[in-house]
Amino acid sequence: MWAMNIDLALHREELEGCLHLGMEREALRLAARILRSESINAVAFDSAVNALLICENRLARWVDRVESAFVVLSRRDQPKSAKAMFHFYVSLNRWTDAVRFLPRRPATAEALLFSMWTLLNLRRIEEAEPLYQASIRKFKRAEDEFEQSCLLEAMGCY
């Protein structure tokens, strides 16, 4: 078991290096290997899903692998990886799956936007209204252009 965790850590580090160097095909190969691991942890899972979101144009073919890997995670690691699952399902426009991982209090502009998309696509307008208000408040303090664009889109969608 200990050797498997070392292998998993090495695969994750190699995956991060491949992403940094733009080696997409190798990153996807390593992501697949990590997702198949029986001793997967939240850090490795998040790295693998992140690599998929960056490198893969056809995410739908990864759904079974990602879901299977998530189920293998310990009860303690599953909540830690909820954000990765949320982003994965939002990227697939699978709103009913995404809502299961919806953050209770979205803290970032990106989380507000993804939460807004999810709720609006499910026609849950009343639940989206507090996100609209939070987006307005956060926009007044936002300095980063990416953050501002996420918040503007969240408000505009509402």
PDB file of C-alpha atoms in Angstrom:
ATOM      1  CA  MET A   1       0.000   0.000   0.000  1.00  0.00           C
ATOM      2  CA  TRP A   2       2.802   2.412   0.928  1.00  0.00           C
ATOM      3  CA  ALA A   3       4.567   1.793  -2.407  1.00  0.00           C
ATOM      4  CA  MET A   4       1.289   2.403  -4.238  1.00  0.00           C
ATOM      5  CA  ASN A   5       0.959   5.818  -2.547  1.00  0.00           C
ATOM      6  CA  ILE A   6       4.514   6.698  -3.582  1.00  0.00           C
ATOM      7  CA  ASP A   7       3.707   5.671  -7.160  1.00  0.00           C
ATOM      8  CA  LEU A   8       0.563   7.761  -7.061  1.00  0.00           C
ATOM      9  CA  ALA A   9       2.483  10.781  -5.771  1.00  0.00           C
ATOM     10  CA  LEU A  10       5.109  10.348  -8.475  1.00  0.00           C
ATOM     11  CA  HIS A  11       2.443  10.058 -11.171  1.00  0.00           C
ATOM     12  CA  ARG A  12       0.780  13.206  -9.857  1.00  0.00           C
ATOM     13  CA  GLU A  13       4.056  15.134  -9.861  1.00  0.00           C
ATOM     14  CA  GLU A  14       4.817  13.901 -13.367  1.00  0.00           C
ATOM     15  CA  LEU A  15       1.304  14.926 -14.446  1.00  0.00           C
ATOM     16  CA  GLU A  16       1.803  18.434 -13.053  1.00  0.00           C
ATOM     17  CA  GLY A  17       5.122  18.661 -14.899  1.00  0.00           C
ATOM     18  CA  CYS A  18       3.538  17.566 -18.168  1.00  0.00           C
ATOM     19  CA  LEU A  19       0.824  20.198 -17.773  1.00  0.00           C
ATOM     20  CA  HIS A  20       3.448  22.840 -17.055  1.00  0.00           C
ATOM     21  CA  LEU A  21       5.368  21.844 -20.200  1.00  0.00           C
ATOM     22  CA  GLY A  22       2.246  21.612 -22.380  1.00  0.00           C
ATOM     23  CA  MET A  23       2.596  17.859 -22.942  1.00  0.00           C
ATOM     24  CA  GLU A  24      -1.130  17.218 -23.226  1.00  0.00           C
ATOM     25  CA  ARG A  25      -1.102  13.659 -24.564  1.00  0.00           C
ATOM     26  CA  GLU A  26       1.241  12.494 -21.813  1.00  0.00           C
ATOM     27  CA  ALA A  27      -0.796  14.392 -19.197  1.00  0.00           C
ATOM     28  CA  LEU A  28      -3.964  12.588 -20.307  1.00  0.00           C
ATOM     29  CA  ARG A  29      -2.185   9.219 -20.157  1.00  0.00           C
ATOM     30  CA  LEU A  30      -1.063   9.951 -16.600  1.00  0.00           C
ATOM     31  CA  ALA A  31      -4.526  11.224 -15.627  1.00  0.00           C
ATOM     32  CA  ALA A  32      -6.000   7.931 -16.814  1.00  0.00           C
ATOM     33  CA  ARG A  33      -3.443   5.991 -14.785  1.00  0.00           C
ATOM     34  CA  ILE A  34      -4.206   8.025 -11.662  1.00  0.00           C
ATOM     35  CA  LEU A  35      -7.963   7.597 -12.094  1.00  0.00           C
ATOM     36  CA  ARG A  36      -7.505   3.811 -12.353  1.00  0.00           C
ATOM     37  CA  SER A  37      -5.544   3.674  -9.093  1.00  0.00           C
ATOM     38  CA  GLU A  38      -7.187   1.734  -6.263  1.00  0.00           C
ATOM     39  CA  SER A  39      -5.472   3.908  -3.645  1.00  0.00           C
ATOM     40  CA  ILE A  40      -6.408   7.271  -5.132  1.00  0.00           C
ATOM     41  CA  ASN A  41      -6.586  10.263  -2.800  1.00  0.00           C
ATOM     42  CA  ALA A  42      -8.197  13.692  -3.144  1.00  0.00           C
ATOM     43  CA  VAL A  43      -4.995  15.467  -4.227  1.00  0.00           C
ATOM     44  CA  ALA A  44      -4.286  12.985  -7.021  1.00  0.00           C
ATOM     45  CA  PHE A  45      -7.941  12.903  -8.081  1.00  0.00           C
ATOM     46  CA  ASP A  46      -8.098  16.705  -8.284  1.00  0.00           C
ATOM     47  CA  SER A  47      -4.890  16.803 -10.344  1.00  0.00           C
ATOM     48  CA  ALA A  48      -6.230  14.203 -12.770  1.00  0.00           C
ATOM     49  CA  VAL A  49      -9.574  15.961 -13.228  1.00  0.00           C
ATOM     50  CA  ASN A  50      -7.807  19.309 -13.624  1.00  0.00           C
ATOM     51  CA  ALA A  51      -5.648  17.801 -16.378  1.00  0.00           C
ATOM     52  CA  LEU A  52      -8.780  16.541 -18.136  1.00  0.00           C
ATOM     53  CA  LEU A  53     -10.407  19.965 -17.930  1.00  0.00           C
ATOM     54  CA  ILE A  54      -7.294  21.569 -19.422  1.00  0.00           C
ATOM     55  CA  CYS A  55      -6.292  19.031 -22.065  1.00  0.00           C
ATOM     56  CA  GLU A  56      -9.320  17.036 -23.161  1.00  0.00           C
ATOM     57  CA  ASN A  57     -11.721  18.247 -25.833  1.00  0.00           C
ATOM     58  CA  ARG A  58     -14.052  15.268 -25.445  1.00  0.00           C
ATOM     59  CA  LEU A  59     -14.731  15.093 -21.721  1.00  0.00           C
ATOM     60  CA  ALA A  60     -17.803  12.888 -22.091  1.00  0.00           C
ATOM     61  CA  ARG A  61     -15.664   9.846 -22.757  1.00  0.00           C
ATOM     62  CA  TRP A  62     -14.093  10.257 -19.299  1.00  0.00           C
ATOM     63  CA  VAL A  63     -17.316  10.341 -17.269  1.00  0.00           C
ATOM     64  CA  ASP A  64     -17.267   6.673 -16.233  1.00  0.00           C
ATOM     65  CA  ARG A  65     -13.592   6.801 -15.217  1.00  0.00           C
ATOM     66  CA  VAL A  66     -13.998   9.993 -13.207  1.00  0.00           C
ATOM     67  CA  GLU A  67     -17.151   8.780 -11.471  1.00  0.00           C
ATOM     68  CA  SER A  68     -15.567   5.398 -10.680  1.00  0.00           C
ATOM     69  CA  ALA A  69     -12.489   7.090  -9.227  1.00  0.00           C
ATOM     70  CA  PHE A  70     -14.640   9.421  -7.140  1.00  0.00           C
ATOM     71  CA  VAL A  71     -16.495   6.448  -5.642  1.00  0.00           C
ATOM     72  CA  VAL A  72     -13.155   4.853  -4.694  1.00  0.00           C
ATOM     73  CA  LEU A  73     -12.146   7.953  -2.711  1.00  0.00           C
ATOM     74  CA  SER A  74     -12.471   7.682   1.052  1.00  0.00           C
ATOM     75  CA  ARG A  75     -15.433   9.321   2.770  1.00  0.00           C
ATOM     76  CA  ARG A  76     -13.032  11.969   4.043  1.00  0.00           C
ATOM     77  CA  ASP A  77     -11.595  12.658   0.574  1.00  0.00           C
ATOM     78  CA  GLN A  78     -14.897  12.853  -1.318  1.00  0.00           C
ATOM     79  CA  PRO A  79     -15.903  16.257   0.129  1.00  0.00           C
ATOM     80  CA  LYS A  80     -12.399  17.536  -0.640  1.00  0.00           C
ATOM     81  CA  SER A  81     -12.893  16.598  -4.298  1.00  0.00           C
ATOM     82  CA  ALA A  82     -16.429  17.968  -4.629  1.00  0.00           C
ATOM     83  CA  LYS A  83     -15.115  21.128  -6.321  1.00  0.00           C
ATOM     84  CA  ALA A  84     -13.362  19.065  -9.003  1.00  0.00           C
ATOM     85  CA  MET A  85     -16.551  17.079  -9.620  1.00  0.00           C
ATOM     86  CA  PHE A  86     -18.574  20.294  -9.782  1.00  0.00           C
ATOM     87  CA  HIS A  87     -16.229  21.786 -12.392  1.00  0.00           C
ATOM     88  CA  PHE A  88     -16.197  18.529 -14.335  1.00  0.00           C
ATOM     89  CA  TYR A  89     -19.995  18.317 -14.576  1.00  0.00           C
ATOM     90  CA  VAL A  90     -20.390  22.032 -15.348  1.00  0.00           C
ATOM     91  CA  SER A  91     -17.890  21.607 -18.199  1.00  0.00           C
ATOM     92  CA  LEU A  92     -20.105  18.838 -19.553  1.00  0.00           C
ATOM     93  CA  ASN A  93     -23.306  20.873 -19.066  1.00  0.00           C
ATOM     94  CA  ARG A  94     -24.624  18.060 -16.878  1.00  0.00           C
ATOM     95  CA  TRP A  95     -26.559  20.331 -14.574  1.00  0.00           C
ATOM     96  CA  THR A  96     -28.436  17.706 -12.568  1.00  0.00           C
ATOM     97  CA  ASP A  97     -25.124  16.048 -11.738  1.00  0.00           C
ATOM     98  CA  ALA A  98     -23.406  19.381 -11.058  1.00  0.00           C
ATOM     99  CA  VAL A  99     -26.062  20.486  -8.576  1.00  0.00           C
ATOM    100  CA  ARG A 100     -25.118  17.573  -6.292  1.00  0.00           C
ATOM    101  CA  PHE A 101     -21.709  19.250  -5.838  1.00  0.00           C
ATOM    102  CA  LEU A 102     -22.916  22.848  -5.749  1.00  0.00           C
ATOM    103  CA  PRO A 103     -20.929  24.811  -3.146  1.00  0.00           C
ATOM    104  CA  ARG A 104     -23.054  26.010  -0.252  1.00  0.00           C
ATOM    105  CA  ARG A 105     -21.438  29.429  -0.235  1.00  0.00           C
ATOM    106  CA  PRO A 106     -19.487  30.052  -3.422  1.00  0.00           C
ATOM    107  CA  ALA A 107     -16.454  32.088  -2.399  1.00  0.00           C
ATOM    108  CA  THR A 108     -14.747  32.753  -5.733  1.00  0.00           C
ATOM    109  CA  ALA A 109     -15.998  34.536  -8.818  1.00  0.00           C
ATOM    110  CA  GLU A 110     -15.626  31.333 -10.799  1.00  0.00           C
ATOM    111  CA  ALA A 111     -17.663  29.379  -8.240  1.00  0.00           C
ATOM    112  CA  LEU A 112     -20.378  32.060  -8.326  1.00  0.00           C
ATOM    113  CA  LEU A 113     -20.521  31.883 -12.122  1.00  0.00           C
ATOM    114  CA  PHE A 114     -20.615  28.080 -12.269  1.00  0.00           C
ATOM    115  CA  SER A 115     -23.244  27.985  -9.514  1.00  0.00           C
ATOM    116  CA  MET A 116     -25.321  30.578 -11.365  1.00  0.00           C
ATOM    117  CA  TRP A 117     -25.137  28.590 -14.610  1.00  0.00           C
ATOM    118  CA  THR A 118     -26.141  25.413 -12.799  1.00  0.00           C
ATOM    119  CA  LEU A 119     -29.136  26.891 -11.002  1.00  0.00           C
ATOM    120  CA  LEU A 120     -30.399  28.838 -14.013  1.00  0.00           C
ATOM    121  CA  ASN A 121     -30.142  25.820 -16.309  1.00  0.00           C
ATOM    122  CA  LEU A 122     -32.215  23.902 -13.782  1.00  0.00           C
ATOM    123  CA  ARG A 123     -34.742  26.780 -13.694  1.00  0.00           C
ATOM    124  CA  ARG A 124     -34.104  27.349  -9.970  1.00  0.00           C
ATOM    125  CA  ILE A 125     -34.367  31.119 -10.260  1.00  0.00           C
ATOM    126  CA  GLU A 126     -35.191  31.819  -6.612  1.00  0.00           C
ATOM    127  CA  GLU A 127     -32.047  30.013  -5.477  1.00  0.00           C
ATOM    128  CA  ALA A 128     -29.953  31.982  -7.977  1.00  0.00           C
ATOM    129  CA  GLU A 129     -31.039  35.379  -6.634  1.00  0.00           C
ATOM    130  CA  PRO A 130     -28.644  35.338  -3.622  1.00  0.00           C
ATOM    131  CA  LEU A 131     -25.816  34.496  -6.031  1.00  0.00           C
ATOM    132  CA  TYR A 132     -26.741  37.566  -8.062  1.00  0.00           C
ATOM    133  CA  GLN A 133     -26.561  39.720  -4.924  1.00  0.00           C
ATOM    134  CA  ALA A 134     -23.224  38.153  -3.930  1.00  0.00           C
ATOM    135  CA  SER A 135     -21.881  38.801  -7.441  1.00  0.00           C
ATOM    136  CA  ILE A 136     -22.778  42.488  -7.167  1.00  0.00           C
ATOM    137  CA  ARG A 137     -21.039  42.800  -3.789  1.00  0.00           C
ATOM    138  CA  LYS A 138     -17.969  40.913  -4.964  1.00  0.00           C
ATOM    139  CA  PHE A 139     -17.765  42.904  -8.221  1.00  0.00           C
ATOM    140  CA  LYS A 140     -17.429  46.163  -6.298  1.00  0.00           C
ATOM    141  CA  ARG A 141     -14.212  44.831  -4.720  1.00  0.00           C
ATOM    142  CA  ALA A 142     -12.862  42.865  -7.690  1.00  0.00           C
ATOM    143  CA  GLU A 143      -9.591  44.057  -9.191  1.00  0.00           C
ATOM    144  CA  ASP A 144      -8.661  41.077 -11.344  1.00  0.00           C
ATOM    145  CA  GLU A 145     -10.061  41.143 -14.903  1.00  0.00           C
ATOM    146  CA  PHE A 146     -10.865  37.424 -14.925  1.00  0.00           C
ATOM    147  CA  GLU A 147     -12.751  37.780 -11.650  1.00  0.00           C
ATOM    148  CA  GLN A 148     -14.635  40.803 -12.993  1.00  0.00           C
ATOM    149  CA  SER A 149     -15.592  38.968 -16.189  1.00  0.00           C
ATOM    150  CA  CYS A 150     -16.890  35.957 -14.248  1.00  0.00           C
ATOM    151  CA  LEU A 151     -18.974  38.181 -12.002  1.00  0.00           C
ATOM    152  CA  LEU A 152     -20.324  40.252 -14.900  1.00  0.00           C
ATOM    153  CA  GLU A 153     -21.362  37.091 -16.709  1.00  0.00           C
ATOM    154  CA  ALA A 154     -23.012  35.708 -13.565  1.00  0.00           C
ATOM    155  CA  MET A 155     -24.984  38.932 -13.152  1.00  0.00           C
ATOM    156  CA  GLY A 156     -25.827  39.074 -16.846  1.00  0.00           C
ATOM    157  CA  CYS A 157     -27.048  35.490 -16.902  1.00  0.00           C
ATOM    158  CA  TYR A 158     -29.353  36.177 -13.986  1.00  0.00           C
TER     159      TYR A 158
END
